[in-house]
Amino acid sequence: MDYKQLGRDVLELVGGKENVAMLTHCATRLRFEFRDPSKVKASQIEQLPGVISVVDKGGQFQVIVGNEVQQTFREIQKQIGTGALGKGSGHRPSNEKKGWISRFISVISTTFTPMIPAIIGAGMIKAILAVLVLTGALTEQSQTFFVLNTIADAAFFFMPVLLAYGASIKFETSPIMSMTLAGVLLHPNWATVLASEEALHFIGVPVRLTDYAGSVLPIIITVWIMSYIERFAERVSPSMIKFFMKPMLILLVTAPLALVVIGPIGTYLNDLVALGAESINTHASWLIPMLMGMLQPFLIITGTAWAMTPIATDQLSRNGEEMINGPGMLASNIAQGAATLAVAAKTKNKQLKQLAGSAGFTALIGITEPSLYGVTLKLKKPLIAAMIGGGCAGIYAGLSGLVRYAFVSPGLAAVPAFIGSNPMNIVHALITILIAFAVAFAVTWILGFEEPTDKEANKQENRKQTKSESQQEAVSIGGTVASPLSGQLQPLSEVNDDVFSSGLLGKGVAVIPDRDEARAPFSGEVVTFLDSKHAIGLKGDNGIELLIHIGIDTVQLQGEYFEAHVKQGDRIEQGDLLVTFDKKAIVDKGYEVVTPIIVTNHDQFATVKPVEAGPIEHGQPIITVSN
């Protein structure tokens, strides 16, 4: 594969060097920002031999090339000159401006992501309690129910504290001070004053108290304001007394503002949004689930799927159920899986059959990215069928009053999230699933789709030829990959990055590290080590080529918080220290530290089998590879 020619082809199809406002790269992909996005020919770029996929996400146009991305990057950079472009660092121009919608989605995504495990766990406990009560195993008056219900309520009651942490990451301010302000809003003293119905004043200004438990917007706005107050306090506090003067100023200024101004405004906005959703549901209960069921694929593609999360979360915390996201997403996810399985059943292309079969079942359990990006979006007609199926099922979900009781990705694996106080709700959920599957499968079968062309087949063949001659001649003897990290092992499909989770770069696993170091998983050679130090490419004596990618989008850190202990071309032995990193600092900067570990030459082996998820230590086997 001629990666220099690929670079020239990509540059031409993005509109030439005059259209490139920024160019960077990470371990596997080119990252562009353009002066005029309309000049970019994305579909033609995706058809280029050597290009794995194209993703337009988070304000960046990403061309996924794989391990040889540096060659392509260097050729493009040579053509356009370095100028003001990034050099693999991910640095954005200081004058970059985003639309308010993009900024809103970015705030919601970063703020809500850290708290999702807590509300998922709490929601599922609520669903289990509902099942136990319906079957008579527990009564709502029992002490066991009381204890479990309190545990489940905690995440929703203290939601402002959880949101304060996420918001502090987004607005780059102190997490502890942010969570302290959430504690101010939730302090039990306010409940006492509310119960007494006495007027409360602060320096003569009336304080409009409200119940902030489970609220969303007040704390997010408060932390945003606090980020500016913290910078002011940092600037005016003398260095000798900054240790106690800075936090004192932050609390003295921000807390009264939150109680007197920000909290009431945020609560009003909360109530206004909730009232709007309830009004739509009262007058056209089918509308929101239908739109969500039909348009969810586009929300995922455009990165706007988070937009409805605050409303859904607010409904869950207030009412214990929500109808904004869950019902429509259930319809959409099942329809996406059904359309993809219809492709698998109908296609004569063995490669597409295998991909669609795997991605279809994954979509049915609630993870649709492999199906969307790998099958339906490329074939187009199955995507239309999935939208029709999702819309039809969404109409039924809305008319039947279907609600979701837990914050989980809707699919077959999450059916318990629809079990609650209304025993018919689960019945309506199952009917929604049947409608979505039947309609999407049937419409896909009727509409059909274009089988991959010879050009696409050639492209797939070219992808297999992207190794150097020495790599092609190497004998793939296989073996075991030891874990380079200690922590929690999880399936690759759970990684919050479509390129990794969909398997576009290869098969493997991911580790959420609990220590600040990565070690060699086998004996071999360091073939790639980026200047950003977050990604390492290795080739083992056993023929396995491995990518260790520490964190998601951590290329943006430009090597900060990472320290290399080897360099490209070094000989390594299993257990050698490769890189150390400051996990806490990376998380505080707003980045995930989950580390995908990918066998990039997986197509040279008969099997690449990861071990089951769970705790893992350095040196324990995580992947078995064999011919």
Short mmCIF file of N, CA and C in Angstrom, two decimals, residues 321-478:
data_model
loop_
_atom_site.label_atom_id
_atom_site.label_comp_id
_atom_site.label_asym_id
_atom_site.label_seq_id
_atom_site.Cartn_x
_atom_site.Cartn_y
_atom_site.Cartn_z
N GLU A 321 -39.63 7.44 36.45
CA GLU A 321 -39.84 6.88 35.11
C GLU A 321 -39.66 8.00 34.09
N GLU A 322 -39.38 7.64 32.85
CA GLU A 322 -39.24 8.66 31.81
C GLU A 322 -39.74 8.12 30.48
N MET A 323 -40.23 9.06 29.61
CA MET A 323 -40.76 8.67 28.31
C MET A 323 -40.06 9.43 27.17
N ILE A 324 -39.02 10.19 27.50
CA ILE A 324 -38.34 11.02 26.49
C ILE A 324 -37.36 10.20 25.66
N ASN A 325 -36.50 9.46 26.31
CA ASN A 325 -35.43 8.73 25.62
C ASN A 325 -35.72 7.24 25.45
N GLY A 326 -36.06 6.59 26.56
CA GLY A 326 -36.11 5.13 26.60
C GLY A 326 -37.00 4.45 25.58
N PRO A 327 -38.29 4.79 25.51
CA PRO A 327 -39.18 4.10 24.57
C PRO A 327 -38.74 4.23 23.12
N GLY A 328 -38.40 5.44 22.69
CA GLY A 328 -37.96 5.64 21.31
C GLY A 328 -36.64 4.96 21.02
N MET A 329 -35.72 4.98 21.98
CA MET A 329 -34.42 4.33 21.79
C MET A 329 -34.58 2.81 21.72
N LEU A 330 -35.51 2.26 22.50
CA LEU A 330 -35.78 0.82 22.43
C LEU A 330 -36.22 0.45 21.03
N ALA A 331 -37.16 1.22 20.49
CA ALA A 331 -37.65 0.96 19.13
C ALA A 331 -36.52 1.08 18.11
N SER A 332 -35.70 2.12 18.25
CA SER A 332 -34.63 2.37 17.28
C SER A 332 -33.56 1.28 17.33
N ASN A 333 -33.12 0.91 18.54
CA ASN A 333 -32.05 -0.08 18.67
C ASN A 333 -32.47 -1.44 18.12
N ILE A 334 -33.70 -1.85 18.44
CA ILE A 334 -34.18 -3.15 17.94
C ILE A 334 -34.32 -3.11 16.42
N ALA A 335 -34.83 -2.00 15.89
CA ALA A 335 -34.98 -1.87 14.44
C ALA A 335 -33.63 -1.89 13.74
N GLN A 336 -32.65 -1.25 14.35
CA GLN A 336 -31.30 -1.25 13.78
C GLN A 336 -30.73 -2.66 13.72
N GLY A 337 -30.95 -3.42 14.80
CA GLY A 337 -30.48 -4.80 14.82
C GLY A 337 -31.21 -5.67 13.81
N ALA A 338 -32.53 -5.47 13.69
CA ALA A 338 -33.31 -6.28 12.75
C ALA A 338 -32.91 -6.02 11.31
N ALA A 339 -32.72 -4.75 10.95
CA ALA A 339 -32.30 -4.41 9.59
C ALA A 339 -30.95 -5.02 9.27
N THR A 340 -30.06 -5.00 10.24
CA THR A 340 -28.71 -5.54 10.02
C THR A 340 -28.76 -7.06 9.89
N LEU A 341 -29.59 -7.73 10.70
CA LEU A 341 -29.72 -9.17 10.58
C LEU A 341 -30.39 -9.57 9.26
N ALA A 342 -31.29 -8.71 8.76
CA ALA A 342 -31.88 -8.98 7.44
C ALA A 342 -30.82 -8.93 6.35
N VAL A 343 -29.86 -8.01 6.49
CA VAL A 343 -28.73 -7.96 5.56
C VAL A 343 -27.93 -9.24 5.65
N ALA A 344 -27.68 -9.69 6.88
CA ALA A 344 -26.91 -10.93 7.06
C ALA A 344 -27.61 -12.11 6.43
N ALA A 345 -28.94 -12.15 6.53
CA ALA A 345 -29.69 -13.28 5.99
C ALA A 345 -29.77 -13.25 4.47
N LYS A 346 -29.75 -12.05 3.90
CA LYS A 346 -29.99 -11.93 2.46
C LYS A 346 -28.72 -11.85 1.62
N THR A 347 -27.65 -11.29 2.17
CA THR A 347 -26.45 -11.07 1.36
C THR A 347 -25.78 -12.38 0.97
N LYS A 348 -25.12 -12.36 -0.19
CA LYS A 348 -24.33 -13.50 -0.65
C LYS A 348 -22.84 -13.27 -0.41
N ASN A 349 -22.51 -12.09 0.09
CA ASN A 349 -21.12 -11.75 0.38
C ASN A 349 -20.75 -12.29 1.75
N LYS A 350 -19.81 -13.23 1.80
CA LYS A 350 -19.48 -13.90 3.06
C LYS A 350 -18.97 -12.92 4.11
N GLN A 351 -18.15 -11.97 3.67
CA GLN A 351 -17.59 -11.01 4.62
C GLN A 351 -18.68 -10.13 5.23
N LEU A 352 -19.60 -9.64 4.37
CA LEU A 352 -20.70 -8.82 4.85
C LEU A 352 -21.65 -9.63 5.73
N LYS A 353 -21.87 -10.89 5.38
CA LYS A 353 -22.74 -11.75 6.18
C LYS A 353 -22.20 -11.90 7.60
N GLN A 354 -20.89 -12.13 7.70
CA GLN A 354 -20.28 -12.30 9.02
C GLN A 354 -20.36 -11.01 9.83
N LEU A 355 -20.03 -9.87 9.19
CA LEU A 355 -20.07 -8.58 9.88
C LEU A 355 -21.49 -8.23 10.32
N ALA A 356 -22.47 -8.38 9.41
CA ALA A 356 -23.83 -8.02 9.73
C ALA A 356 -24.44 -8.93 10.80
N GLY A 357 -24.10 -10.21 10.76
CA GLY A 357 -24.61 -11.12 11.78
C GLY A 357 -24.15 -10.74 13.17
N SER A 358 -22.86 -10.43 13.30
CA SER A 358 -22.31 -10.06 14.59
C SER A 358 -22.85 -8.71 15.05
N ALA A 359 -22.83 -7.71 14.14
CA ALA A 359 -23.27 -6.37 14.51
C ALA A 359 -24.77 -6.33 14.80
N GLY A 360 -25.55 -7.16 14.10
CA GLY A 360 -26.99 -7.18 14.32
C GLY A 360 -27.37 -7.64 15.71
N PHE A 361 -26.74 -8.72 16.18
CA PHE A 361 -27.03 -9.21 17.52
C PHE A 361 -26.55 -8.21 18.57
N THR A 362 -25.43 -7.55 18.30
CA THR A 362 -24.94 -6.52 19.23
C THR A 362 -25.93 -5.37 19.34
N ALA A 363 -26.52 -4.98 18.21
CA ALA A 363 -27.51 -3.90 18.23
C ALA A 363 -28.76 -4.30 19.00
N LEU A 364 -29.17 -5.55 18.89
CA LEU A 364 -30.37 -6.00 19.60
C LEU A 364 -30.21 -5.89 21.11
N ILE A 365 -28.98 -6.02 21.60
CA ILE A 365 -28.80 -5.90 23.05
C ILE A 365 -28.56 -4.46 23.48
N GLY A 366 -28.53 -3.53 22.50
CA GLY A 366 -28.49 -2.12 22.86
C GLY A 366 -27.27 -1.34 22.42
N ILE A 367 -26.33 -1.96 21.71
CA ILE A 367 -25.12 -1.27 21.24
C ILE A 367 -25.17 -1.23 19.72
N THR A 368 -25.51 -0.08 19.16
CA THR A 368 -25.83 0.00 17.73
C THR A 368 -24.70 0.52 16.85
N GLU A 369 -23.63 1.07 17.43
CA GLU A 369 -22.60 1.70 16.60
C GLU A 369 -22.00 0.76 15.56
N PRO A 370 -21.61 -0.49 15.92
CA PRO A 370 -21.07 -1.39 14.88
C PRO A 370 -22.06 -1.63 13.75
N SER A 371 -23.33 -1.77 14.08
CA SER A 371 -24.35 -1.98 13.06
C SER A 371 -24.53 -0.74 12.20
N LEU A 372 -24.60 0.42 12.85
CA LEU A 372 -24.85 1.67 12.13
C LEU A 372 -23.70 2.02 11.20
N TYR A 373 -22.47 2.07 11.76
CA TYR A 373 -21.33 2.51 10.96
C TYR A 373 -20.83 1.41 10.01
N GLY A 374 -20.97 0.16 10.44
CA GLY A 374 -20.40 -0.92 9.64
C GLY A 374 -21.30 -1.46 8.56
N VAL A 375 -22.64 -1.30 8.72
CA VAL A 375 -23.56 -1.95 7.78
C VAL A 375 -24.61 -0.98 7.22
N THR A 376 -25.54 -0.53 8.06
CA THR A 376 -26.72 0.17 7.53
C THR A 376 -26.38 1.51 6.89
N LEU A 377 -25.48 2.27 7.51
CA LEU A 377 -25.12 3.57 6.95
C LEU A 377 -24.44 3.43 5.60
N LYS A 378 -23.63 2.40 5.45
CA LYS A 378 -22.93 2.19 4.18
C LYS A 378 -23.88 1.71 3.09
N LEU A 379 -24.85 0.86 3.47
CA LEU A 379 -25.76 0.30 2.47
C LEU A 379 -26.99 1.17 2.23
N LYS A 380 -27.24 2.13 3.09
CA LYS A 380 -28.28 3.16 2.96
C LYS A 380 -29.70 2.62 3.07
N LYS A 381 -30.14 1.73 2.20
CA LYS A 381 -31.53 1.25 2.26
C LYS A 381 -31.85 0.55 3.59
N PRO A 382 -30.96 -0.28 4.13
CA PRO A 382 -31.25 -0.85 5.46
C PRO A 382 -31.38 0.22 6.54
N LEU A 383 -30.66 1.33 6.40
CA LEU A 383 -30.81 2.42 7.37
C LEU A 383 -32.21 3.03 7.27
N ILE A 384 -32.69 3.20 6.04
CA ILE A 384 -34.06 3.70 5.85
C ILE A 384 -35.07 2.74 6.46
N ALA A 385 -34.85 1.44 6.26
CA ALA A 385 -35.74 0.43 6.84
C ALA A 385 -35.72 0.48 8.36
N ALA A 386 -34.52 0.66 8.94
CA ALA A 386 -34.41 0.75 10.40
C ALA A 386 -35.15 1.98 10.92
N MET A 387 -35.09 3.07 10.20
CA MET A 387 -35.80 4.28 10.61
C MET A 387 -37.31 4.08 10.53
N ILE A 388 -37.77 3.40 9.49
CA ILE A 388 -39.21 3.12 9.36
C ILE A 388 -39.67 2.21 10.50
N GLY A 389 -38.91 1.14 10.76
CA GLY A 389 -39.26 0.23 11.85
C GLY A 389 -39.23 0.92 13.19
N GLY A 390 -38.21 1.76 13.44
CA GLY A 390 -38.13 2.48 14.70
C GLY A 390 -39.26 3.47 14.87
N GLY A 391 -39.64 4.14 13.76
CA GLY A 391 -40.74 5.09 13.84
C GLY A 391 -42.07 4.42 14.11
N CYS A 392 -42.35 3.31 13.43
CA CYS A 392 -43.61 2.58 13.64
C CYS A 392 -43.72 2.07 15.08
N ALA A 393 -42.64 1.47 15.57
CA ALA A 393 -42.64 0.97 16.94
C ALA A 393 -42.72 2.11 17.94
N GLY A 394 -42.10 3.25 17.60
CA GLY A 394 -42.16 4.42 18.48
C GLY A 394 -43.57 4.95 18.63
N ILE A 395 -44.34 4.91 17.54
CA ILE A 395 -45.75 5.35 17.61
C ILE A 395 -46.52 4.48 18.60
N TYR A 396 -46.32 3.16 18.50
CA TYR A 396 -47.01 2.27 19.46
C TYR A 396 -46.55 2.55 20.89
N ALA A 397 -45.23 2.72 21.07
CA ALA A 397 -44.71 2.97 22.41
C ALA A 397 -45.33 4.22 23.02
N GLY A 398 -45.48 5.28 22.19
CA GLY A 398 -46.07 6.51 22.70
C GLY A 398 -47.55 6.36 23.00
N LEU A 399 -48.29 5.74 22.10
CA LEU A 399 -49.74 5.58 22.31
C LEU A 399 -50.05 4.68 23.50
N SER A 400 -49.19 3.69 23.74
CA SER A 400 -49.43 2.76 24.85
C SER A 400 -48.96 3.32 26.19
N GLY A 401 -48.22 4.45 26.15
CA GLY A 401 -47.73 5.05 27.39
C GLY A 401 -46.51 4.35 27.95
N LEU A 402 -45.70 3.73 27.10
CA LEU A 402 -44.50 3.02 27.55
C LEU A 402 -43.52 3.98 28.23
N VAL A 403 -42.97 3.57 29.36
CA VAL A 403 -41.97 4.36 30.08
C VAL A 403 -40.78 3.47 30.44
N ARG A 404 -39.67 4.12 30.74
CA ARG A 404 -38.46 3.41 31.17
C ARG A 404 -38.20 3.76 32.63
N TYR A 405 -37.86 2.74 33.43
CA TYR A 405 -37.66 2.96 34.86
C TYR A 405 -36.18 3.04 35.26
N ALA A 406 -35.28 2.78 34.33
CA ALA A 406 -33.86 2.80 34.66
C ALA A 406 -33.07 3.37 33.50
N PHE A 407 -31.96 4.02 33.81
CA PHE A 407 -31.13 4.66 32.79
C PHE A 407 -30.14 3.63 32.24
N VAL A 408 -30.56 2.89 31.23
CA VAL A 408 -29.70 1.91 30.57
C VAL A 408 -29.93 2.03 29.07
N SER A 409 -28.98 1.52 28.28
CA SER A 409 -29.15 1.53 26.83
C SER A 409 -30.20 0.50 26.46
N PRO A 410 -31.35 0.92 25.93
CA PRO A 410 -32.47 0.00 25.72
C PRO A 410 -32.16 -1.07 24.68
N GLY A 411 -32.53 -2.28 24.98
CA GLY A 411 -32.35 -3.43 24.11
C GLY A 411 -32.81 -4.67 24.83
N LEU A 412 -32.57 -5.83 24.24
CA LEU A 412 -33.01 -7.08 24.87
C LEU A 412 -32.38 -7.28 26.24
N ALA A 413 -31.12 -6.84 26.39
CA ALA A 413 -30.45 -7.02 27.69
C ALA A 413 -31.02 -6.11 28.76
N ALA A 414 -31.75 -5.07 28.34
CA ALA A 414 -32.24 -4.09 29.31
C ALA A 414 -33.75 -4.15 29.47
N VAL A 415 -34.38 -5.24 29.08
CA VAL A 415 -35.84 -5.37 29.23
C VAL A 415 -36.28 -5.16 30.68
N PRO A 416 -35.53 -5.62 31.71
CA PRO A 416 -35.97 -5.37 33.10
C PRO A 416 -36.14 -3.89 33.43
N ALA A 417 -35.49 -2.99 32.67
CA ALA A 417 -35.63 -1.56 32.93
C ALA A 417 -37.04 -1.06 32.63
N PHE A 418 -37.87 -1.90 31.98
CA PHE A 418 -39.23 -1.51 31.65
C PHE A 418 -40.25 -2.19 32.57
N ILE A 419 -39.75 -2.85 33.60
CA ILE A 419 -40.64 -3.48 34.58
C ILE A 419 -40.81 -2.52 35.75
N GLY A 420 -42.04 -2.17 36.06
CA GLY A 420 -42.28 -1.22 37.14
C GLY A 420 -43.65 -1.36 37.74
N SER A 421 -44.15 -0.25 38.25
CA SER A 421 -45.42 -0.27 38.98
C SER A 421 -46.60 -0.66 38.09
N ASN A 422 -46.51 -0.33 36.81
CA ASN A 422 -47.57 -0.71 35.87
C ASN A 422 -47.23 -2.06 35.25
N PRO A 423 -47.95 -3.13 35.60
CA PRO A 423 -47.59 -4.46 35.09
C PRO A 423 -47.72 -4.57 33.57
N MET A 424 -48.52 -3.71 32.93
CA MET A 424 -48.67 -3.76 31.48
C MET A 424 -47.51 -3.10 30.75
N ASN A 425 -46.67 -2.36 31.48
CA ASN A 425 -45.59 -1.63 30.82
C ASN A 425 -44.62 -2.58 30.12
N ILE A 426 -44.29 -3.70 30.77
CA ILE A 426 -43.37 -4.66 30.17
C ILE A 426 -44.01 -5.31 28.94
N VAL A 427 -45.33 -5.51 28.98
CA VAL A 427 -46.04 -6.06 27.82
C VAL A 427 -45.92 -5.10 26.64
N HIS A 428 -46.13 -3.81 26.91
CA HIS A 428 -46.01 -2.81 25.85
C HIS A 428 -44.57 -2.76 25.32
N ALA A 429 -43.60 -2.96 26.20
CA ALA A 429 -42.20 -2.96 25.77
C ALA A 429 -41.94 -4.13 24.81
N LEU A 430 -42.46 -5.30 25.15
CA LEU A 430 -42.26 -6.48 24.30
C LEU A 430 -42.96 -6.32 22.95
N ILE A 431 -44.14 -5.71 22.95
CA ILE A 431 -44.84 -5.47 21.68
C ILE A 431 -44.07 -4.45 20.84
N THR A 432 -43.53 -3.42 21.50
CA THR A 432 -42.68 -2.45 20.79
C THR A 432 -41.50 -3.14 20.13
N ILE A 433 -40.88 -4.07 20.84
CA ILE A 433 -39.74 -4.83 20.30
C ILE A 433 -40.18 -5.64 19.08
N LEU A 434 -41.31 -6.31 19.18
CA LEU A 434 -41.80 -7.13 18.07
C LEU A 434 -42.10 -6.28 16.83
N ILE A 435 -42.75 -5.14 17.04
CA ILE A 435 -43.07 -4.26 15.90
C ILE A 435 -41.80 -3.75 15.24
N ALA A 436 -40.86 -3.28 16.05
CA ALA A 436 -39.61 -2.74 15.50
C ALA A 436 -38.86 -3.80 14.71
N PHE A 437 -38.78 -5.01 15.25
CA PHE A 437 -38.03 -6.07 14.58
C PHE A 437 -38.73 -6.48 13.29
N ALA A 438 -40.04 -6.73 13.37
CA ALA A 438 -40.77 -7.24 12.21
C ALA A 438 -40.78 -6.24 11.06
N VAL A 439 -41.06 -4.96 11.38
CA VAL A 439 -41.15 -3.95 10.31
C VAL A 439 -39.79 -3.71 9.68
N ALA A 440 -38.75 -3.52 10.51
CA ALA A 440 -37.42 -3.22 9.96
C ALA A 440 -36.88 -4.40 9.15
N PHE A 441 -37.07 -5.62 9.63
CA PHE A 441 -36.59 -6.80 8.91
C PHE A 441 -37.32 -6.93 7.57
N ALA A 442 -38.64 -6.77 7.60
CA ALA A 442 -39.44 -6.93 6.38
C ALA A 442 -39.12 -5.85 5.36
N VAL A 443 -39.01 -4.60 5.81
CA VAL A 443 -38.74 -3.51 4.87
C VAL A 443 -37.34 -3.65 4.27
N THR A 444 -36.38 -4.09 5.07
CA THR A 444 -35.03 -4.32 4.53
C THR A 444 -35.06 -5.41 3.46
N TRP A 445 -35.80 -6.46 3.74
CA TRP A 445 -35.89 -7.58 2.78
C TRP A 445 -36.56 -7.13 1.48
N ILE A 446 -37.59 -6.31 1.61
CA ILE A 446 -38.32 -5.84 0.43
C ILE A 446 -37.51 -4.82 -0.37
N LEU A 447 -36.94 -3.82 0.32
CA LEU A 447 -36.16 -2.79 -0.37
C LEU A 447 -34.88 -3.34 -0.97
N GLY A 448 -34.30 -4.31 -0.27
CA GLY A 448 -33.03 -4.85 -0.72
C GLY A 448 -31.90 -3.87 -0.50
N PHE A 449 -30.75 -4.15 -1.09
CA PHE A 449 -29.57 -3.29 -0.96
C PHE A 449 -28.57 -3.72 -2.01
N GLU A 450 -27.65 -2.86 -2.30
CA GLU A 450 -26.62 -3.18 -3.27
C GLU A 450 -25.52 -3.99 -2.60
N GLU A 451 -25.22 -5.15 -3.18
CA GLU A 451 -24.12 -5.95 -2.66
C GLU A 451 -22.81 -5.20 -2.85
N PRO A 452 -21.82 -5.41 -1.96
CA PRO A 452 -20.52 -4.75 -2.13
C PRO A 452 -19.97 -4.98 -3.53
N THR A 453 -19.51 -3.92 -4.16
CA THR A 453 -19.01 -3.99 -5.53
C THR A 453 -17.59 -4.54 -5.57
N ASP A 454 -17.13 -4.79 -6.80
CA ASP A 454 -15.75 -5.24 -6.95
C ASP A 454 -14.79 -4.21 -6.39
N LYS A 455 -15.16 -2.91 -6.54
CA LYS A 455 -14.31 -1.87 -6.01
C LYS A 455 -14.15 -1.99 -4.51
N GLU A 456 -15.29 -2.29 -3.85
CA GLU A 456 -15.24 -2.46 -2.39
C GLU A 456 -14.45 -3.70 -2.04
N ALA A 457 -14.63 -4.77 -2.81
CA ALA A 457 -13.86 -6.00 -2.55
C ALA A 457 -12.37 -5.73 -2.70
N ASN A 458 -12.02 -4.96 -3.73
CA ASN A 458 -10.61 -4.62 -3.93
C ASN A 458 -10.09 -3.78 -2.77
N LYS A 459 -10.96 -2.89 -2.29
CA LYS A 459 -10.56 -2.07 -1.15
C LYS A 459 -10.25 -2.94 0.07
N GLN A 460 -11.11 -3.93 0.31
CA GLN A 460 -10.87 -4.84 1.43
C GLN A 460 -9.56 -5.59 1.24
N GLU A 461 -9.29 -5.99 0.01
CA GLU A 461 -8.06 -6.71 -0.26
C GLU A 461 -6.85 -5.81 -0.04
N ASN A 462 -6.99 -4.54 -0.44
CA ASN A 462 -5.89 -3.59 -0.25
C ASN A 462 -5.60 -3.36 1.22
N ARG A 463 -6.67 -3.41 2.03
CA ARG A 463 -6.46 -3.24 3.47
C ARG A 463 -5.57 -4.35 4.03
N LYS A 464 -5.74 -5.53 3.46
CA LYS A 464 -4.95 -6.65 3.95
C LYS A 464 -3.49 -6.54 3.52
N GLN A 465 -3.23 -5.66 2.53
CA GLN A 465 -1.88 -5.53 2.00
C GLN A 465 -1.16 -4.31 2.55
N THR A 466 -1.67 -3.78 3.68
CA THR A 466 -1.10 -2.56 4.22
C THR A 466 0.11 -2.80 5.11
N LYS A 467 0.55 -4.00 5.26
CA LYS A 467 1.75 -4.29 6.05
C LYS A 467 2.98 -4.16 5.16
N SER A 468 4.09 -3.90 5.74
CA SER A 468 5.34 -3.85 4.99
C SER A 468 5.69 -5.26 4.51
N GLU A 469 6.66 -5.34 3.57
CA GLU A 469 7.01 -6.65 3.01
C GLU A 469 7.52 -7.58 4.10
N SER A 470 8.28 -7.03 5.02
CA SER A 470 8.82 -7.90 6.08
C SER A 470 7.71 -8.43 6.97
N GLN A 471 6.68 -7.62 7.17
CA GLN A 471 5.54 -8.07 7.97
C GLN A 471 4.75 -9.13 7.23
N GLN A 472 4.61 -8.95 5.92
CA GLN A 472 3.85 -9.92 5.14
C GLN A 472 4.55 -11.27 5.11
N GLU A 473 5.90 -11.25 5.16
CA GLU A 473 6.64 -12.51 5.07
C GLU A 473 6.78 -13.19 6.42
N ALA A 474 6.44 -12.48 7.50
CA ALA A 474 6.60 -13.05 8.83
C ALA A 474 5.62 -14.20 9.02
N VAL A 475 6.02 -15.17 9.78
CA VAL A 475 5.16 -16.31 10.07
C VAL A 475 4.35 -16.00 11.32
N SER A 476 3.02 -16.04 11.21
CA SER A 476 2.14 -15.73 12.33
C SER A 476 1.96 -16.99 13.18
N ILE A 477 2.78 -17.06 14.21
CA ILE A 477 2.73 -18.28 15.02
C ILE A 477 1.74 -18.16 16.17
N GLY A 478 1.30 -16.91 16.48
CA GLY A 478 0.29 -16.74 17.53
C GLY A 478 0.85 -16.91 18.92
#
